[in-house]
mmCIF file of the C-alpha atoms, coordinates in Angstrom:
data_MODEL
# 
_entry.id   MODEL 
# 
loop_
_atom_site.group_PDB 
_atom_site.id 
_atom_site.type_symbol 
_atom_site.label_atom_id 
_atom_site.label_alt_id 
_atom_site.label_comp_id 
_atom_site.label_asym_id 
_atom_site.label_entity_id 
_atom_site.label_seq_id 
_atom_site.pdbx_PDB_ins_code 
_atom_site.Cartn_x 
_atom_site.Cartn_y 
_atom_site.Cartn_z 
_atom_site.occupancy 
_atom_site.B_iso_or_equiv 
_atom_site.pdbx_formal_charge 
_atom_site.auth_seq_id 
_atom_site.auth_comp_id 
_atom_site.auth_asym_id 
_atom_site.auth_atom_id 
_atom_site.pdbx_PDB_model_num 
ATOM 1   C CA . UNK A 1 1   ? 115.071 86.208  93.575  1.00 0.00 ? 1   UNK A CA 1 
ATOM 2   C CA . UNK A 1 2   ? 117.495 83.388  94.241  1.00 0.00 ? 2   UNK A CA 1 
ATOM 3   C CA . UNK A 1 3   ? 118.404 85.069  97.537  1.00 0.00 ? 3   UNK A CA 1 
ATOM 4   C CA . UNK A 1 4   ? 114.777 85.025  98.722  1.00 0.00 ? 4   UNK A CA 1 
ATOM 5   C CA . UNK A 1 5   ? 114.326 81.373  97.752  1.00 0.00 ? 5   UNK A CA 1 
ATOM 6   C CA . UNK A 1 6   ? 117.588 80.425  99.464  1.00 0.00 ? 6   UNK A CA 1 
ATOM 7   C CA . UNK A 1 7   ? 116.639 82.277  102.646 1.00 0.00 ? 7   UNK A CA 1 
ATOM 8   C CA . UNK A 1 8   ? 113.153 80.732  102.659 1.00 0.00 ? 8   UNK A CA 1 
ATOM 9   C CA . UNK A 1 9   ? 114.579 77.234  102.269 1.00 0.00 ? 9   UNK A CA 1 
ATOM 10  C CA . UNK A 1 10  ? 116.993 77.687  105.174 1.00 0.00 ? 10  UNK A CA 1 
ATOM 11  C CA . UNK A 1 11  ? 114.216 79.176  107.344 1.00 0.00 ? 11  UNK A CA 1 
ATOM 12  C CA . UNK A 1 12  ? 112.122 76.061  106.741 1.00 0.00 ? 12  UNK A CA 1 
ATOM 13  C CA . UNK A 1 13  ? 115.020 73.833  107.775 1.00 0.00 ? 13  UNK A CA 1 
ATOM 14  C CA . UNK A 1 14  ? 115.898 75.965  110.828 1.00 0.00 ? 14  UNK A CA 1 
ATOM 15  C CA . UNK A 1 15  ? 112.685 77.790  111.883 1.00 0.00 ? 15  UNK A CA 1 
ATOM 16  C CA . UNK A 1 16  ? 114.315 79.509  114.863 1.00 0.00 ? 16  UNK A CA 1 
ATOM 17  C CA . UNK A 1 17  ? 116.958 81.075  112.620 1.00 0.00 ? 17  UNK A CA 1 
ATOM 18  C CA . UNK A 1 18  ? 119.997 80.370  114.810 1.00 0.00 ? 18  UNK A CA 1 
ATOM 19  C CA . UNK A 1 19  ? 121.977 78.409  112.260 1.00 0.00 ? 19  UNK A CA 1 
ATOM 20  C CA . UNK A 1 20  ? 124.955 80.008  110.518 1.00 0.00 ? 20  UNK A CA 1 
ATOM 21  C CA . UNK A 1 21  ? 123.531 79.129  107.095 1.00 0.00 ? 21  UNK A CA 1 
ATOM 22  C CA . UNK A 1 22  ? 120.289 80.966  107.934 1.00 0.00 ? 22  UNK A CA 1 
ATOM 23  C CA . UNK A 1 23  ? 122.221 84.045  108.990 1.00 0.00 ? 23  UNK A CA 1 
ATOM 24  C CA . UNK A 1 24  ? 124.310 83.981  105.795 1.00 0.00 ? 24  UNK A CA 1 
ATOM 25  C CA . UNK A 1 25  ? 121.209 83.507  103.645 1.00 0.00 ? 25  UNK A CA 1 
ATOM 26  C CA . UNK A 1 26  ? 119.536 86.412  105.438 1.00 0.00 ? 26  UNK A CA 1 
ATOM 27  C CA . UNK A 1 27  ? 122.561 88.630  104.891 1.00 0.00 ? 27  UNK A CA 1 
ATOM 28  C CA . UNK A 1 28  ? 122.641 87.648  101.205 1.00 0.00 ? 28  UNK A CA 1 
ATOM 29  C CA . UNK A 1 29  ? 118.916 88.419  100.846 1.00 0.00 ? 29  UNK A CA 1 
ATOM 30  C CA . UNK A 1 30  ? 119.362 91.856  102.413 1.00 0.00 ? 30  UNK A CA 1 
ATOM 31  C CA . UNK A 1 31  ? 122.290 92.583  100.098 1.00 0.00 ? 31  UNK A CA 1 
ATOM 32  C CA . UNK A 1 32  ? 120.243 91.574  97.044  1.00 0.00 ? 32  UNK A CA 1 
ATOM 33  C CA . UNK A 1 33  ? 117.345 93.773  98.156  1.00 0.00 ? 33  UNK A CA 1 
ATOM 34  C CA . UNK A 1 34  ? 119.699 96.718  98.774  1.00 0.00 ? 34  UNK A CA 1 
ATOM 35  C CA . UNK A 1 35  ? 121.245 96.341  95.312  1.00 0.00 ? 35  UNK A CA 1 
ATOM 36  C CA . UNK A 1 36  ? 117.819 96.094  93.670  1.00 0.00 ? 36  UNK A CA 1 
ATOM 37  C CA . UNK A 1 37  ? 116.595 99.231  95.454  1.00 0.00 ? 37  UNK A CA 1 
ATOM 38  C CA . UNK A 1 38  ? 119.760 101.116 94.562  1.00 0.00 ? 38  UNK A CA 1 
ATOM 39  C CA . UNK A 1 39  ? 119.389 100.098 90.907  1.00 0.00 ? 39  UNK A CA 1 
ATOM 40  C CA . UNK A 1 40  ? 115.706 101.099 90.905  1.00 0.00 ? 40  UNK A CA 1 
ATOM 41  C CA . UNK A 1 41  ? 116.414 104.565 92.305  1.00 0.00 ? 41  UNK A CA 1 
ATOM 42  C CA . UNK A 1 42  ? 119.322 105.131 89.933  1.00 0.00 ? 42  UNK A CA 1 
ATOM 43  C CA . UNK A 1 43  ? 117.147 104.195 86.952  1.00 0.00 ? 43  UNK A CA 1 
ATOM 44  C CA . UNK A 1 44  ? 114.335 106.425 88.217  1.00 0.00 ? 44  UNK A CA 1 
ATOM 45  C CA . UNK A 1 45  ? 116.645 109.420 88.677  1.00 0.00 ? 45  UNK A CA 1 
ATOM 46  C CA . UNK A 1 46  ? 118.323 108.838 85.314  1.00 0.00 ? 46  UNK A CA 1 
ATOM 47  C CA . UNK A 1 47  ? 114.915 108.768 83.605  1.00 0.00 ? 47  UNK A CA 1 
ATOM 48  C CA . UNK A 1 48  ? 114.112 112.363 84.641  1.00 0.00 ? 48  UNK A CA 1 
ATOM 49  C CA . UNK A 1 49  ? 114.171 114.615 81.604  1.00 0.00 ? 49  UNK A CA 1 
ATOM 50  C CA . UNK A 1 50  ? 112.618 117.793 82.987  1.00 0.00 ? 50  UNK A CA 1 
ATOM 51  C CA . UNK A 1 51  ? 111.276 119.249 86.213  1.00 0.00 ? 51  UNK A CA 1 
ATOM 52  C CA . UNK A 1 52  ? 107.770 118.017 85.438  1.00 0.00 ? 52  UNK A CA 1 
ATOM 53  C CA . UNK A 1 53  ? 108.907 114.396 85.535  1.00 0.00 ? 53  UNK A CA 1 
ATOM 54  C CA . UNK A 1 54  ? 110.622 115.050 88.878  1.00 0.00 ? 54  UNK A CA 1 
ATOM 55  C CA . UNK A 1 55  ? 107.429 116.494 90.362  1.00 0.00 ? 55  UNK A CA 1 
ATOM 56  C CA . UNK A 1 56  ? 105.389 113.615 88.922  1.00 0.00 ? 56  UNK A CA 1 
ATOM 57  C CA . UNK A 1 57  ? 107.728 111.087 90.572  1.00 0.00 ? 57  UNK A CA 1 
ATOM 58  C CA . UNK A 1 58  ? 107.669 112.921 93.899  1.00 0.00 ? 58  UNK A CA 1 
ATOM 59  C CA . UNK A 1 59  ? 103.873 113.074 93.823  1.00 0.00 ? 59  UNK A CA 1 
ATOM 60  C CA . UNK A 1 60  ? 103.769 109.367 92.977  1.00 0.00 ? 60  UNK A CA 1 
ATOM 61  C CA . UNK A 1 61  ? 106.094 108.526 95.875  1.00 0.00 ? 61  UNK A CA 1 
ATOM 62  C CA . UNK A 1 62  ? 104.196 110.630 98.417  1.00 0.00 ? 62  UNK A CA 1 
ATOM 63  C CA . UNK A 1 63  ? 102.211 108.553 100.866 1.00 0.00 ? 63  UNK A CA 1 
ATOM 64  C CA . UNK A 1 64  ? 98.444  109.016 100.693 1.00 0.00 ? 64  UNK A CA 1 
ATOM 65  C CA . UNK A 1 65  ? 98.374  109.157 104.472 1.00 0.00 ? 65  UNK A CA 1 
ATOM 66  C CA . UNK A 1 66  ? 96.689  106.945 107.030 1.00 0.00 ? 66  UNK A CA 1 
ATOM 67  C CA . UNK A 1 67  ? 93.168  108.057 106.094 1.00 0.00 ? 67  UNK A CA 1 
ATOM 68  C CA . UNK A 1 68  ? 91.608  106.796 102.905 1.00 0.00 ? 68  UNK A CA 1 
ATOM 69  C CA . UNK A 1 69  ? 88.240  108.254 101.991 1.00 0.00 ? 69  UNK A CA 1 
ATOM 70  C CA . UNK A 1 70  ? 85.542  105.598 101.970 1.00 0.00 ? 70  UNK A CA 1 
ATOM 71  C CA . UNK A 1 71  ? 83.671  104.720 98.791  1.00 0.00 ? 71  UNK A CA 1 
ATOM 72  C CA . UNK A 1 72  ? 80.706  106.907 97.930  1.00 0.00 ? 72  UNK A CA 1 
ATOM 73  C CA . UNK A 1 73  ? 77.243  105.465 97.292  1.00 0.00 ? 73  UNK A CA 1 
ATOM 74  C CA . UNK A 1 74  ? 74.887  107.601 95.202  1.00 0.00 ? 74  UNK A CA 1 
ATOM 75  C CA . UNK A 1 75  ? 71.556  106.231 93.959  1.00 0.00 ? 75  UNK A CA 1 
ATOM 76  C CA . UNK A 1 76  ? 72.601  102.657 94.732  1.00 0.00 ? 76  UNK A CA 1 
ATOM 77  C CA . UNK A 1 77  ? 75.881  102.825 92.801  1.00 0.00 ? 77  UNK A CA 1 
ATOM 78  C CA . UNK A 1 78  ? 79.302  102.791 94.509  1.00 0.00 ? 78  UNK A CA 1 
ATOM 79  C CA . UNK A 1 79  ? 82.075  105.160 93.376  1.00 0.00 ? 79  UNK A CA 1 
ATOM 80  C CA . UNK A 1 80  ? 85.695  104.419 94.322  1.00 0.00 ? 80  UNK A CA 1 
ATOM 81  C CA . UNK A 1 81  ? 88.076  106.926 92.698  1.00 0.00 ? 81  UNK A CA 1 
ATOM 82  C CA . UNK A 1 82  ? 88.243  110.638 93.438  1.00 0.00 ? 82  UNK A CA 1 
ATOM 83  C CA . UNK A 1 83  ? 87.212  111.571 89.901  1.00 0.00 ? 83  UNK A CA 1 
ATOM 84  C CA . UNK A 1 84  ? 84.187  109.260 89.973  1.00 0.00 ? 84  UNK A CA 1 
ATOM 85  C CA . UNK A 1 85  ? 83.177  110.680 93.365  1.00 0.00 ? 85  UNK A CA 1 
ATOM 86  C CA . UNK A 1 86  ? 83.460  114.261 92.113  1.00 0.00 ? 86  UNK A CA 1 
ATOM 87  C CA . UNK A 1 87  ? 81.340  113.544 89.034  1.00 0.00 ? 87  UNK A CA 1 
ATOM 88  C CA . UNK A 1 88  ? 78.733  111.675 91.094  1.00 0.00 ? 88  UNK A CA 1 
ATOM 89  C CA . UNK A 1 89  ? 78.485  114.481 93.662  1.00 0.00 ? 89  UNK A CA 1 
ATOM 90  C CA . UNK A 1 90  ? 78.179  117.085 90.919  1.00 0.00 ? 90  UNK A CA 1 
ATOM 91  C CA . UNK A 1 91  ? 75.364  115.145 89.280  1.00 0.00 ? 91  UNK A CA 1 
ATOM 92  C CA . UNK A 1 92  ? 73.585  114.482 92.575  1.00 0.00 ? 92  UNK A CA 1 
ATOM 93  C CA . UNK A 1 93  ? 73.769  118.018 93.946  1.00 0.00 ? 93  UNK A CA 1 
ATOM 94  C CA . UNK A 1 94  ? 74.276  120.496 91.122  1.00 0.00 ? 94  UNK A CA 1 
ATOM 95  C CA . UNK A 1 95  ? 72.583  119.027 88.082  1.00 0.00 ? 95  UNK A CA 1 
ATOM 96  C CA . UNK A 1 96  ? 68.970  119.100 89.213  1.00 0.00 ? 96  UNK A CA 1 
ATOM 97  C CA . UNK A 1 97  ? 66.484  118.762 86.418  1.00 0.00 ? 97  UNK A CA 1 
ATOM 98  C CA . UNK A 1 98  ? 63.126  119.612 88.028  1.00 0.00 ? 98  UNK A CA 1 
ATOM 99  C CA . UNK A 1 99  ? 62.031  122.504 90.200  1.00 0.00 ? 99  UNK A CA 1 
ATOM 100 C CA . UNK A 1 100 ? 60.501  120.155 92.763  1.00 0.00 ? 100 UNK A CA 1 
ATOM 101 C CA . UNK A 1 101 ? 64.062  119.260 93.826  1.00 0.00 ? 101 UNK A CA 1 
ATOM 102 C CA . UNK A 1 102 ? 64.723  122.869 94.797  1.00 0.00 ? 102 UNK A CA 1 
ATOM 103 C CA . UNK A 1 103 ? 64.220  124.014 98.354  1.00 0.00 ? 103 UNK A CA 1 
ATOM 104 C CA . UNK A 1 104 ? 61.270  126.342 98.941  1.00 0.00 ? 104 UNK A CA 1 
ATOM 105 C CA . UNK A 1 105 ? 61.920  130.054 99.220  1.00 0.00 ? 105 UNK A CA 1 
ATOM 106 C CA . UNK A 1 106 ? 62.844  130.596 102.892 1.00 0.00 ? 106 UNK A CA 1 
ATOM 107 C CA . UNK A 1 107 ? 62.473  134.368 102.855 1.00 0.00 ? 107 UNK A CA 1 
ATOM 108 C CA . UNK A 1 108 ? 59.473  135.942 104.535 1.00 0.00 ? 108 UNK A CA 1 
ATOM 109 C CA . UNK A 1 109 ? 58.550  139.623 104.418 1.00 0.00 ? 109 UNK A CA 1 
ATOM 110 C CA . UNK A 1 110 ? 60.085  141.637 107.247 1.00 0.00 ? 110 UNK A CA 1 
ATOM 111 C CA . UNK A 1 111 ? 58.924  144.934 108.680 1.00 0.00 ? 111 UNK A CA 1 
ATOM 112 C CA . UNK A 1 112 ? 62.071  147.100 108.735 1.00 0.00 ? 112 UNK A CA 1 
ATOM 113 C CA . UNK A 1 113 ? 60.468  150.087 110.448 1.00 0.00 ? 113 UNK A CA 1 
ATOM 114 C CA . UNK A 1 114 ? 61.795  149.068 113.864 1.00 0.00 ? 114 UNK A CA 1 
ATOM 115 C CA . UNK A 1 115 ? 65.061  150.587 115.060 1.00 0.00 ? 115 UNK A CA 1 
ATOM 116 C CA . UNK A 1 116 ? 67.447  149.523 117.774 1.00 0.00 ? 116 UNK A CA 1 
ATOM 117 C CA . UNK A 1 117 ? 67.600  152.187 120.507 1.00 0.00 ? 117 UNK A CA 1 
ATOM 118 C CA . UNK A 1 118 ? 71.255  153.209 120.738 1.00 0.00 ? 118 UNK A CA 1 
ATOM 119 C CA . UNK A 1 119 ? 72.406  156.266 122.593 1.00 0.00 ? 119 UNK A CA 1 
ATOM 120 C CA . UNK A 1 120 ? 74.382  158.660 120.427 1.00 0.00 ? 120 UNK A CA 1 
ATOM 121 C CA . UNK A 1 121 ? 76.189  160.070 123.462 1.00 0.00 ? 121 UNK A CA 1 
ATOM 122 C CA . UNK A 1 122 ? 79.401  158.493 124.785 1.00 0.00 ? 122 UNK A CA 1 
ATOM 123 C CA . UNK A 1 123 ? 80.815  159.463 128.149 1.00 0.00 ? 123 UNK A CA 1 
ATOM 124 C CA . UNK A 1 124 ? 84.445  160.372 128.727 1.00 0.00 ? 124 UNK A CA 1 
ATOM 125 C CA . UNK A 1 125 ? 84.893  157.283 130.919 1.00 0.00 ? 125 UNK A CA 1 
ATOM 126 C CA . UNK A 1 126 ? 83.699  154.985 128.124 1.00 0.00 ? 126 UNK A CA 1 
ATOM 127 C CA . UNK A 1 127 ? 86.175  156.583 125.713 1.00 0.00 ? 127 UNK A CA 1 
ATOM 128 C CA . UNK A 1 128 ? 89.037  156.134 128.207 1.00 0.00 ? 128 UNK A CA 1 
ATOM 129 C CA . UNK A 1 129 ? 88.095  152.498 128.837 1.00 0.00 ? 129 UNK A CA 1 
ATOM 130 C CA . UNK A 1 130 ? 87.867  151.707 125.127 1.00 0.00 ? 130 UNK A CA 1 
ATOM 131 C CA . UNK A 1 131 ? 91.174  153.314 124.185 1.00 0.00 ? 131 UNK A CA 1 
ATOM 132 C CA . UNK A 1 132 ? 93.514  153.253 127.186 1.00 0.00 ? 132 UNK A CA 1 
ATOM 133 C CA . UNK A 1 133 ? 92.618  150.114 129.120 1.00 0.00 ? 133 UNK A CA 1 
ATOM 134 C CA . UNK A 1 134 ? 93.114  147.654 126.288 1.00 0.00 ? 134 UNK A CA 1 
ATOM 135 C CA . UNK A 1 135 ? 95.809  145.005 126.402 1.00 0.00 ? 135 UNK A CA 1 
ATOM 136 C CA . UNK A 1 136 ? 99.068  145.056 124.512 1.00 0.00 ? 136 UNK A CA 1 
ATOM 137 C CA . UNK A 1 137 ? 97.505  144.791 121.069 1.00 0.00 ? 137 UNK A CA 1 
ATOM 138 C CA . UNK A 1 138 ? 99.265  145.374 117.756 1.00 0.00 ? 138 UNK A CA 1 
ATOM 139 C CA . UNK A 1 139 ? 98.537  148.594 115.933 1.00 0.00 ? 139 UNK A CA 1 
ATOM 140 C CA . UNK A 1 140 ? 95.378  148.667 113.857 1.00 0.00 ? 140 UNK A CA 1 
ATOM 141 C CA . UNK A 1 141 ? 94.963  149.791 110.282 1.00 0.00 ? 141 UNK A CA 1 
ATOM 142 C CA . UNK A 1 142 ? 95.820  153.357 111.355 1.00 0.00 ? 142 UNK A CA 1 
ATOM 143 C CA . UNK A 1 143 ? 99.173  152.168 112.861 1.00 0.00 ? 143 UNK A CA 1 
ATOM 144 C CA . UNK A 1 144 ? 98.425  153.824 116.214 1.00 0.00 ? 144 UNK A CA 1 
ATOM 145 C CA . UNK A 1 145 ? 99.591  151.723 119.157 1.00 0.00 ? 145 UNK A CA 1 
ATOM 146 C CA . UNK A 1 146 ? 98.132  151.658 122.676 1.00 0.00 ? 146 UNK A CA 1 
ATOM 147 C CA . UNK A 1 147 ? 101.340 153.275 123.954 1.00 0.00 ? 147 UNK A CA 1 
ATOM 148 C CA . UNK A 1 148 ? 100.765 156.256 121.640 1.00 0.00 ? 148 UNK A CA 1 
ATOM 149 C CA . UNK A 1 149 ? 97.186  156.638 122.865 1.00 0.00 ? 149 UNK A CA 1 
ATOM 150 C CA . UNK A 1 150 ? 98.308  156.568 126.495 1.00 0.00 ? 150 UNK A CA 1 
ATOM 151 C CA . UNK A 1 151 ? 100.942 159.219 125.816 1.00 0.00 ? 151 UNK A CA 1 
ATOM 152 C CA . UNK A 1 152 ? 98.295  161.595 124.453 1.00 0.00 ? 152 UNK A CA 1 
# 
């Protein structure tokens, strides 16, 4: 960390950074940081013993993304980690202890005697419209294309 201290001292003396000493200190600091990063990555790669450790390191290095889920508040208590949130949600929603927490039965008796009046007759024009005037669609489960239907 001597490079960082040296660079900081020169920046305090020359705050605009135009002095040759500041530029040299900055270059030295960057070189020290590069060497430290290179050494870190070499040690990390050399420490891999199996594929599981590689995947663990890759998962650890992966960015969590720009969105972080906010803390969860259940019954006045705040939960921060994903595991705590999962346990709290399970307790709050799935582990009900009394029947008064349940929703009432929404089903009402229905009279199923009514039928929908459909005609069981289909005209030739309706069949032609349904089969021949469709767009260029891929074949269905029967593998018959629109081109085959038009040829018949």
